[in-house]
mmCIF file of C-alpha atoms in Angstrom:
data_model
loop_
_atom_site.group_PDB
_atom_site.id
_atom_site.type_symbol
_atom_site.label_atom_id
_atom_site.label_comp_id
_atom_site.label_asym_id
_atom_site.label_seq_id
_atom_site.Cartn_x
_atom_site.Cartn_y
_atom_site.Cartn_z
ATOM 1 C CA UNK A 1 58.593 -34.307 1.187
ATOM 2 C CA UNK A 2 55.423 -34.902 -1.373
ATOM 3 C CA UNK A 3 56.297 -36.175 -5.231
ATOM 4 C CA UNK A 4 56.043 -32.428 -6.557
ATOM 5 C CA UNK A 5 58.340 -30.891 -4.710
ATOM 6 C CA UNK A 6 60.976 -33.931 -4.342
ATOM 7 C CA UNK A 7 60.663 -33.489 -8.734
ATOM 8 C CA UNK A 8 61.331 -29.801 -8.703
ATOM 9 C CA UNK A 9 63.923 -30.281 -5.615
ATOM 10 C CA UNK A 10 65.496 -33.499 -8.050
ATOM 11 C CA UNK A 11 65.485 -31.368 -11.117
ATOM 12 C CA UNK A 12 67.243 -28.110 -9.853
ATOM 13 C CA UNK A 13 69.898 -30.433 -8.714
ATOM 14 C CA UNK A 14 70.716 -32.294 -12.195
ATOM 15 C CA UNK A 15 70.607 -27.924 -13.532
ATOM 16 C CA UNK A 16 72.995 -27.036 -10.338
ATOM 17 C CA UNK A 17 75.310 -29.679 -10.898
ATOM 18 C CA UNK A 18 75.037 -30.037 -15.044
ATOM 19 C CA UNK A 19 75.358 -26.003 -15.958
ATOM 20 C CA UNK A 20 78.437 -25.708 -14.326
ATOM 21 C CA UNK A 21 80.123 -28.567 -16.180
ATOM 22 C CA UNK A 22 78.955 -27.325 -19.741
ATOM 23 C CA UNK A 23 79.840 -23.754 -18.771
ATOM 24 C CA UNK A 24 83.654 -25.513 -17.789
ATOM 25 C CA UNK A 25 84.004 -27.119 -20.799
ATOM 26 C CA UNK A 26 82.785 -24.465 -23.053
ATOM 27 C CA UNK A 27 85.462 -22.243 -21.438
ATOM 28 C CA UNK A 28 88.345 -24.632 -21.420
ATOM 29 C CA UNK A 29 87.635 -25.014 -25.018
ATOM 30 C CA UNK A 30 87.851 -21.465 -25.725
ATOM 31 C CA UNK A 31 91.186 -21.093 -23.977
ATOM 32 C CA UNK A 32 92.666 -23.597 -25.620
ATOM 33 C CA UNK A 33 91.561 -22.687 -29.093
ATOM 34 C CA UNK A 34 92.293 -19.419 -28.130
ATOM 35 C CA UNK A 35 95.961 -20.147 -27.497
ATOM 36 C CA UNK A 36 96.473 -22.881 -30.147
ATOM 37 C CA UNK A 37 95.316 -21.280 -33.118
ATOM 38 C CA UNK A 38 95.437 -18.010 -31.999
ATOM 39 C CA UNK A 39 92.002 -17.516 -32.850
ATOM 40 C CA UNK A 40 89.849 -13.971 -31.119
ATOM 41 C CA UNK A 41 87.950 -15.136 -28.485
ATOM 42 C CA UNK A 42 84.411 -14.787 -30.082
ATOM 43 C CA UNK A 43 86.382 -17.231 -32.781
ATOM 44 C CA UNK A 44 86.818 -19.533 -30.434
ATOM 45 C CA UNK A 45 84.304 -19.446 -28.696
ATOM 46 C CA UNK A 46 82.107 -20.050 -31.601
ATOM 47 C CA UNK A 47 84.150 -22.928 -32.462
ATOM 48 C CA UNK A 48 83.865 -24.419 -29.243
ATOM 49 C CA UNK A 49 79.737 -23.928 -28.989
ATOM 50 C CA UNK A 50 79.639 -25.768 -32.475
ATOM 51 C CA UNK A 51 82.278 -28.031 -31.748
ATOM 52 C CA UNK A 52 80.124 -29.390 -28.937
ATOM 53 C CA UNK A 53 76.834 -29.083 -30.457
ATOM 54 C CA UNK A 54 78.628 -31.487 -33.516
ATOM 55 C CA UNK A 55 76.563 -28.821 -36.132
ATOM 56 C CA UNK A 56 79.982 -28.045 -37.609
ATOM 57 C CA UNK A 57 79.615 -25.334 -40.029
ATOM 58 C CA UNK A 58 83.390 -25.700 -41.427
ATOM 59 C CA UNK A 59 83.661 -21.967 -41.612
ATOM 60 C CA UNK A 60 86.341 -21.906 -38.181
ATOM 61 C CA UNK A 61 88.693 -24.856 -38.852
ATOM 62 C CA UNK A 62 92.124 -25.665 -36.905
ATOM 63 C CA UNK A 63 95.023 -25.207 -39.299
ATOM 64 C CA UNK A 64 97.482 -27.201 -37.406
ATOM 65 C CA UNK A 65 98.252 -30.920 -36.447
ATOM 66 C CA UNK A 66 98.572 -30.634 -32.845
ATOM 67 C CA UNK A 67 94.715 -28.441 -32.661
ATOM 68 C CA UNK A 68 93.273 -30.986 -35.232
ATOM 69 C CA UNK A 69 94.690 -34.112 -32.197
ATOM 70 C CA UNK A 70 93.157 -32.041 -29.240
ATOM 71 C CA UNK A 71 89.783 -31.014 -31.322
ATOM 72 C CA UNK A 72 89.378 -34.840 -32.138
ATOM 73 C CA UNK A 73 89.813 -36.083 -28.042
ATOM 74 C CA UNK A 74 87.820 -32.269 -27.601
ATOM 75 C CA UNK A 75 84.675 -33.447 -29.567
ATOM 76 C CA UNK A 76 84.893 -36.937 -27.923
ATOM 77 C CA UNK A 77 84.721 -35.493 -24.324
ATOM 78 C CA UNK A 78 81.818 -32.762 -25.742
ATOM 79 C CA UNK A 79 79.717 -35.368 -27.211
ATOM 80 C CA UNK A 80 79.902 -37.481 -23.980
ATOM 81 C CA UNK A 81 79.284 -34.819 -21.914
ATOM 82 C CA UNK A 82 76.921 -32.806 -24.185
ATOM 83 C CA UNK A 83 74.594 -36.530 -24.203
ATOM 84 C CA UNK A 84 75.285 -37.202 -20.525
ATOM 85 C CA UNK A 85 73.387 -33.777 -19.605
ATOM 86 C CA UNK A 86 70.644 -34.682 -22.247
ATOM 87 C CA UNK A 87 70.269 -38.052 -20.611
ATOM 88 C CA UNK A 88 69.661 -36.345 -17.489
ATOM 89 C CA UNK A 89 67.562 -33.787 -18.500
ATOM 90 C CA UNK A 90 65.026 -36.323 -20.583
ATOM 91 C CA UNK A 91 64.784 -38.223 -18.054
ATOM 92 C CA UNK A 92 64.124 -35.955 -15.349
ATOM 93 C CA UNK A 93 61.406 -34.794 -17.908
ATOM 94 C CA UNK A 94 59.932 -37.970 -18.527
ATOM 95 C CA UNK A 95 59.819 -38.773 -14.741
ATOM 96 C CA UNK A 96 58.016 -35.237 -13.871
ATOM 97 C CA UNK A 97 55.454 -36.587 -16.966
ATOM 98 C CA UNK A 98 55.177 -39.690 -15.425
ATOM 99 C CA UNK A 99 54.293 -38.375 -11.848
ATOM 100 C CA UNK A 100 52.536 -35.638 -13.147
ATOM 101 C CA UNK A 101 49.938 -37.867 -15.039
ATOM 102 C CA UNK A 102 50.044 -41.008 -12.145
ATOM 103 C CA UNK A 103 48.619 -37.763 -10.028
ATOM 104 C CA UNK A 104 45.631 -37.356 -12.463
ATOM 105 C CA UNK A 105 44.374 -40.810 -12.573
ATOM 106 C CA UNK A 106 44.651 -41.145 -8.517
ATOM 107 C CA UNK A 107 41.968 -38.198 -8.968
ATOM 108 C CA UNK A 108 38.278 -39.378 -8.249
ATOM 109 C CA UNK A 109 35.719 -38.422 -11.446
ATOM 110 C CA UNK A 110 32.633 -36.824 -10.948
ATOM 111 C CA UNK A 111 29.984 -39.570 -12.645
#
């Protein structure tokens, strides 16, 4: 298999594998904030998306103790996660960079 298409082949496994776990986690987080605050769904939902994103607008905020413990371990496991798939996705864009211009000066110049 040539560079290109071992890249494209390398990248659309990182997006196969990654996508599901952020789509998991955003929807455990909404079922749980769901049920402990008994928040609507778009409300936790939202909370969840900006949870993870640490933006944090303060406008959604638990009310109780025991949703304050599990957004604190929440944001923990959303920040790891959340940089893990950013790690993975830099550096699969760096590498296709790398490759890509590595190509260009293996190319012979006209002179």
């Amino acid at each position: 298999m040539d560079k290109p298409k071992k890249q494209r082949s390398r990248r659309a496994i990182v997006l196969l594998v990654t996508f599901p776990i952020l789509v998991g986690l955003i929807t455990l987080g909404t079922v749980i904030f769901h049920s402990l605050e008994e928040w609507t769904w778009i409300q936790s939902f939202y909370f969840t998306v900006v949870t993870i994103s640490t933006v944090g607008y303060g406008d959604v905020v638990p009310t109780n103790d025991t949703t304050r413990i599990v957004v604190s371990f929440f944001i923990l496991i959303g920040v790891a996660v959340g940089a893990g798939i950013m790690s993975l996705y830099g550096s699969s864009s760096v590498k296709k960079r790398v490759t890509k211009r590595s190509d260009e000066s293996d190319l012979p110049t006209n002179q």
